[in-house]
Amino acid sequence: RAAEWQLEQPAWSGRLRITAKGSTAFIKLEDKSSGELFAQAPVEQFPGMAVESVTDSSRYFVIRVEDGNGRRAFIGVGFADRGDAFDFNVALQDHFKRVRQQSELAQQAQDQEQGPKLDLGFKEGQTIKLNIANMKKKEGATGSTRPRPAGPGGLSLLPPPPGGKCSSGERPASLPTPARLPGTPITDSLLSWPQPTAAPAADVWGDFAKASG
């Protein structure tokens, strides 16, 4: 319980820093000004014996410090701000979460190397069949469209519009055959259309020509 500690007169005050080397995290208590190391607690598992929370506060912990010569001691540490205590917890959790992920990835890679390898190559004489839908043409699709009748010289003539039949049933007169001039060849692609005769010009003067003077 943190209430049993002398919180008003701590034995030491300084800064706390967390470092990592491999899978081990190190809680370092350092002097605020010089950065001199006061104590260090290696943490190989969290939660575990190296770091424990007190029962009556979320800002105080018990850590196990070591001097490197085999001597260990349990000391109580606390934070004046609750946010710093939260960051302390999160930093340790993130470190060991990353350690577990790296261990799982290494184990998966080892299992893949030891397991049988998949042979995805084709064996001799082995074939594969692909079923591609909608690639075959429908029967009779090629004969469904009729080619347009080609006119003289390769020109395509459009069929007459619907409803264009004469009411009397008579066929329209065919076009006269173009006359061939001497020495001038007429190609099949040219059509000669009859030109309408111009109406005689009317007398613009009318009856004014008969007027006297």
Coordinates of C-alpha atoms in Angstrom, one line a residue:
R1 CA 0.0 0.0 0.0
A2 CA 1.3 3.4 -1.0
A3 CA -0.3 5.0 2.0
E4 CA 2.3 3.2 4.3
W5 CA 5.1 5.0 2.5
Q6 CA 6.5 8.4 3.5
L7 CA 5.1 10.2 0.5
E8 CA 5.8 13.7 2.0
Q9 CA 9.5 13.0 2.4
P10 CA 10.7 10.7 -0.4
A11 CA 14.2 9.2 0.0
W12 CA 15.1 10.2 -3.6
S13 CA 13.5 12.2 -6.5
G14 CA 14.6 12.4 -10.1
R15 CA 13.5 11.3 -13.5
L16 CA 12.5 7.9 -14.8
R17 CA 13.4 6.6 -18.2
I18 CA 12.6 3.3 -20.0
T19 CA 15.0 1.8 -22.5
A20 CA 15.1 -1.6 -24.2
K21 CA 17.8 -4.0 -25.4
G22 CA 16.6 -7.0 -27.2
S23 CA 13.6 -8.4 -25.4
T24 CA 14.5 -6.8 -22.0
A25 CA 13.2 -3.4 -20.9
F26 CA 15.2 -1.3 -18.4
I27 CA 13.6 1.1 -15.9
K28 CA 16.3 3.7 -15.1
L29 CA 16.1 6.2 -12.3
E30 CA 18.4 9.1 -13.2
D31 CA 19.4 12.4 -11.7
K32 CA 17.4 15.3 -13.1
S33 CA 20.3 17.6 -13.8
S34 CA 23.4 15.4 -14.5
G35 CA 21.6 12.2 -15.7
E36 CA 23.6 10.1 -13.3
L37 CA 22.1 6.6 -12.9
F38 CA 20.7 6.1 -9.4
A39 CA 19.2 2.6 -9.8
Q40 CA 18.1 0.3 -12.6
A41 CA 15.4 -2.4 -12.8
P42 CA 15.6 -4.9 -15.7
V43 CA 12.2 -6.1 -16.8
E44 CA 11.9 -9.4 -18.7
Q45 CA 8.2 -9.9 -18.3
F46 CA 5.3 -7.5 -17.8
P47 CA 3.2 -7.8 -15.7
G48 CA 5.6 -9.8 -13.5
M49 CA 7.7 -9.7 -10.4
A50 CA 9.9 -6.8 -11.7
V51 CA 7.1 -4.3 -11.7
E52 CA 3.9 -4.5 -9.6
S53 CA 1.2 -2.0 -8.9
V54 CA 0.1 -1.0 -5.4
T55 CA -3.4 -1.8 -4.3
D56 CA -4.5 1.7 -3.2
S57 CA -3.3 3.9 -6.1
S58 CA -2.7 3.9 -9.8
R59 CA 0.3 6.3 -9.5
Y60 CA 2.6 4.1 -7.4
F61 CA 4.5 0.9 -8.2
V62 CA 7.0 -1.5 -6.7
I63 CA 10.0 -2.2 -8.8
R64 CA 12.9 -4.6 -8.3
V65 CA 16.3 -2.9 -8.9
E66 CA 19.6 -4.7 -9.4
D67 CA 23.1 -3.4 -9.1
G68 CA 24.7 -5.8 -11.7
N69 CA 26.5 -7.9 -9.0
G70 CA 23.6 -10.1 -8.1
R71 CA 22.2 -7.8 -5.4
R72 CA 18.5 -6.9 -5.7
A73 CA 16.1 -4.7 -3.7
F74 CA 12.4 -3.7 -3.9
I75 CA 11.7 0.0 -3.8
G76 CA 8.5 2.0 -4.2
V77 CA 8.3 4.6 -6.9
G78 CA 5.4 7.0 -7.7
F79 CA 4.5 9.8 -10.1
A80 CA 3.1 13.2 -9.1
D81 CA 1.0 13.3 -12.3
R82 CA -1.5 10.5 -13.2
G83 CA -0.7 11.0 -16.9
D84 CA 3.0 10.1 -16.3
A85 CA 1.9 6.9 -14.5
F86 CA -0.3 6.0 -17.5
D87 CA 2.6 6.6 -19.9
F88 CA 4.8 4.3 -17.8
N89 CA 2.3 1.5 -18.1
V90 CA 1.8 2.0 -21.8
A91 CA 5.5 2.1 -22.6
L92 CA 6.1 -1.3 -20.9
Q93 CA 3.0 -2.8 -22.6
D94 CA 4.0 -1.7 -26.1
H95 CA 7.5 -3.1 -25.6
F96 CA 6.4 -6.6 -24.7
K97 CA 3.6 -6.6 -27.3
R98 CA 6.2 -5.9 -29.9
V99 CA 8.4 -8.7 -28.5
R100 CA 5.5 -11.2 -28.7
Q101 CA 4.8 -10.2 -32.3
Q102 CA 8.4 -10.6 -33.4
S103 CA 8.5 -14.0 -31.6
E104 CA 5.3 -15.2 -33.4
L105 CA 6.7 -14.1 -36.8
A106 CA 9.9 -15.9 -36.2
Q107 CA 8.1 -19.0 -35.2
Q108 CA 5.9 -18.9 -38.3
A109 CA 8.9 -18.5 -40.6
Q110 CA 10.6 -21.4 -38.9
D111 CA 7.5 -23.6 -39.3
Q112 CA 7.3 -22.7 -43.0
E113 CA 10.9 -23.7 -43.5
Q114 CA 10.5 -27.0 -41.8
G115 CA 7.2 -27.9 -43.4
P116 CA 6.8 -29.4 -46.8
K117 CA 7.1 -26.9 -49.6
L118 CA 4.3 -26.6 -52.1
D119 CA 5.1 -27.6 -55.6
L120 CA 2.9 -25.4 -57.9
G121 CA 4.6 -26.4 -61.1
F122 CA 3.0 -28.5 -63.9
K123 CA 3.9 -32.1 -64.0
E124 CA 5.0 -33.8 -67.2
G125 CA 1.9 -34.2 -69.4
Q126 CA -0.4 -32.3 -67.1
T127 CA -2.7 -29.8 -68.8
I128 CA -5.1 -27.2 -67.6
K129 CA -8.6 -26.3 -69.0
L130 CA -9.9 -22.8 -69.0
N131 CA -13.7 -22.3 -69.4
I132 CA -14.2 -18.8 -70.6
A133 CA -17.9 -17.9 -70.8
N134 CA -19.6 -15.9 -73.6
M135 CA -16.8 -16.4 -76.0
K136 CA -18.6 -18.7 -78.5
K137 CA -20.7 -17.0 -81.1
K138 CA -24.4 -18.0 -81.3
E139 CA -25.5 -20.2 -84.0
G140 CA -26.8 -18.3 -87.0
A141 CA -25.5 -15.0 -85.7
T142 CA -23.4 -14.5 -88.8
G143 CA -26.4 -14.9 -91.1
S144 CA -28.7 -12.7 -89.2
T145 CA -27.5 -9.5 -90.8
R146 CA -28.0 -9.2 -94.5
P147 CA -25.5 -7.2 -96.5
R148 CA -26.8 -4.1 -98.2
P149 CA -27.1 -4.2 -101.9
A150 CA -24.2 -2.5 -103.6
G151 CA -25.0 0.0 -106.3
P152 CA -22.9 0.8 -109.3
G153 CA -19.2 1.3 -108.6
G154 CA -19.5 -0.2 -105.1
L155 CA -21.9 2.5 -103.7
S156 CA -24.4 1.3 -101.2
L157 CA -28.0 2.3 -102.0
L158 CA -30.3 2.8 -99.1
P159 CA -33.7 1.0 -99.3
P160 CA -36.8 3.1 -99.8
P161 CA -38.4 4.5 -96.7
P162 CA -41.5 2.6 -95.3
G163 CA -44.8 3.8 -96.5
G164 CA -43.4 5.3 -99.7
K165 CA -45.5 3.2 -102.1
C166 CA -47.7 5.0 -104.5
S167 CA -51.4 4.7 -103.7
S168 CA -52.2 3.7 -107.3
G169 CA -49.8 0.9 -107.3
E170 CA -47.7 2.4 -110.1
R171 CA -43.9 2.2 -109.9
P172 CA -41.9 5.5 -110.1
A173 CA -40.2 6.1 -113.4
S174 CA -36.7 4.9 -113.5
L175 CA -33.8 7.3 -114.0
P176 CA -32.6 7.7 -117.5
T177 CA -29.4 6.1 -118.5
P178 CA -26.6 8.7 -118.6
A179 CA -25.5 9.5 -122.1
R180 CA -21.9 8.7 -123.0
L181 CA -20.1 11.5 -124.6
P182 CA -17.5 10.7 -127.2
G183 CA -14.0 10.4 -125.7
T184 CA -15.3 10.9 -122.1
P185 CA -15.6 7.7 -120.0
I186 CA -18.4 7.6 -117.5
T187 CA -17.6 5.7 -114.4
D188 CA -20.2 3.6 -112.8
S189 CA -20.1 5.6 -109.6
L190 CA -21.5 8.8 -111.3
L191 CA -25.2 9.1 -111.8
S192 CA -26.8 11.6 -114.3
W193 CA -29.9 13.3 -113.0
P194 CA -32.3 15.1 -115.3
Q195 CA -32.0 18.9 -114.9
P196 CA -35.3 20.8 -114.7
T197 CA -35.8 23.3 -117.5
A198 CA -35.9 26.8 -116.4
A199 CA -39.2 28.7 -116.7
P200 CA -39.2 31.6 -119.1
A201 CA -38.4 34.9 -117.4
A202 CA -41.5 37.0 -117.0
D203 CA -41.6 40.5 -118.3
V204 CA -40.5 42.6 -115.4
W205 CA -42.0 45.7 -116.9
G206 CA -45.5 44.4 -117.5
D207 CA -48.0 46.9 -118.8
F208 CA -45.6 49.8 -118.2
A209 CA -44.1 49.2 -121.7
K210 CA -47.4 50.1 -123.3
A211 CA -47.7 53.4 -121.4
S212 CA -47.2 56.4 -123.6
G213 CA -44.3 58.7 -123.0

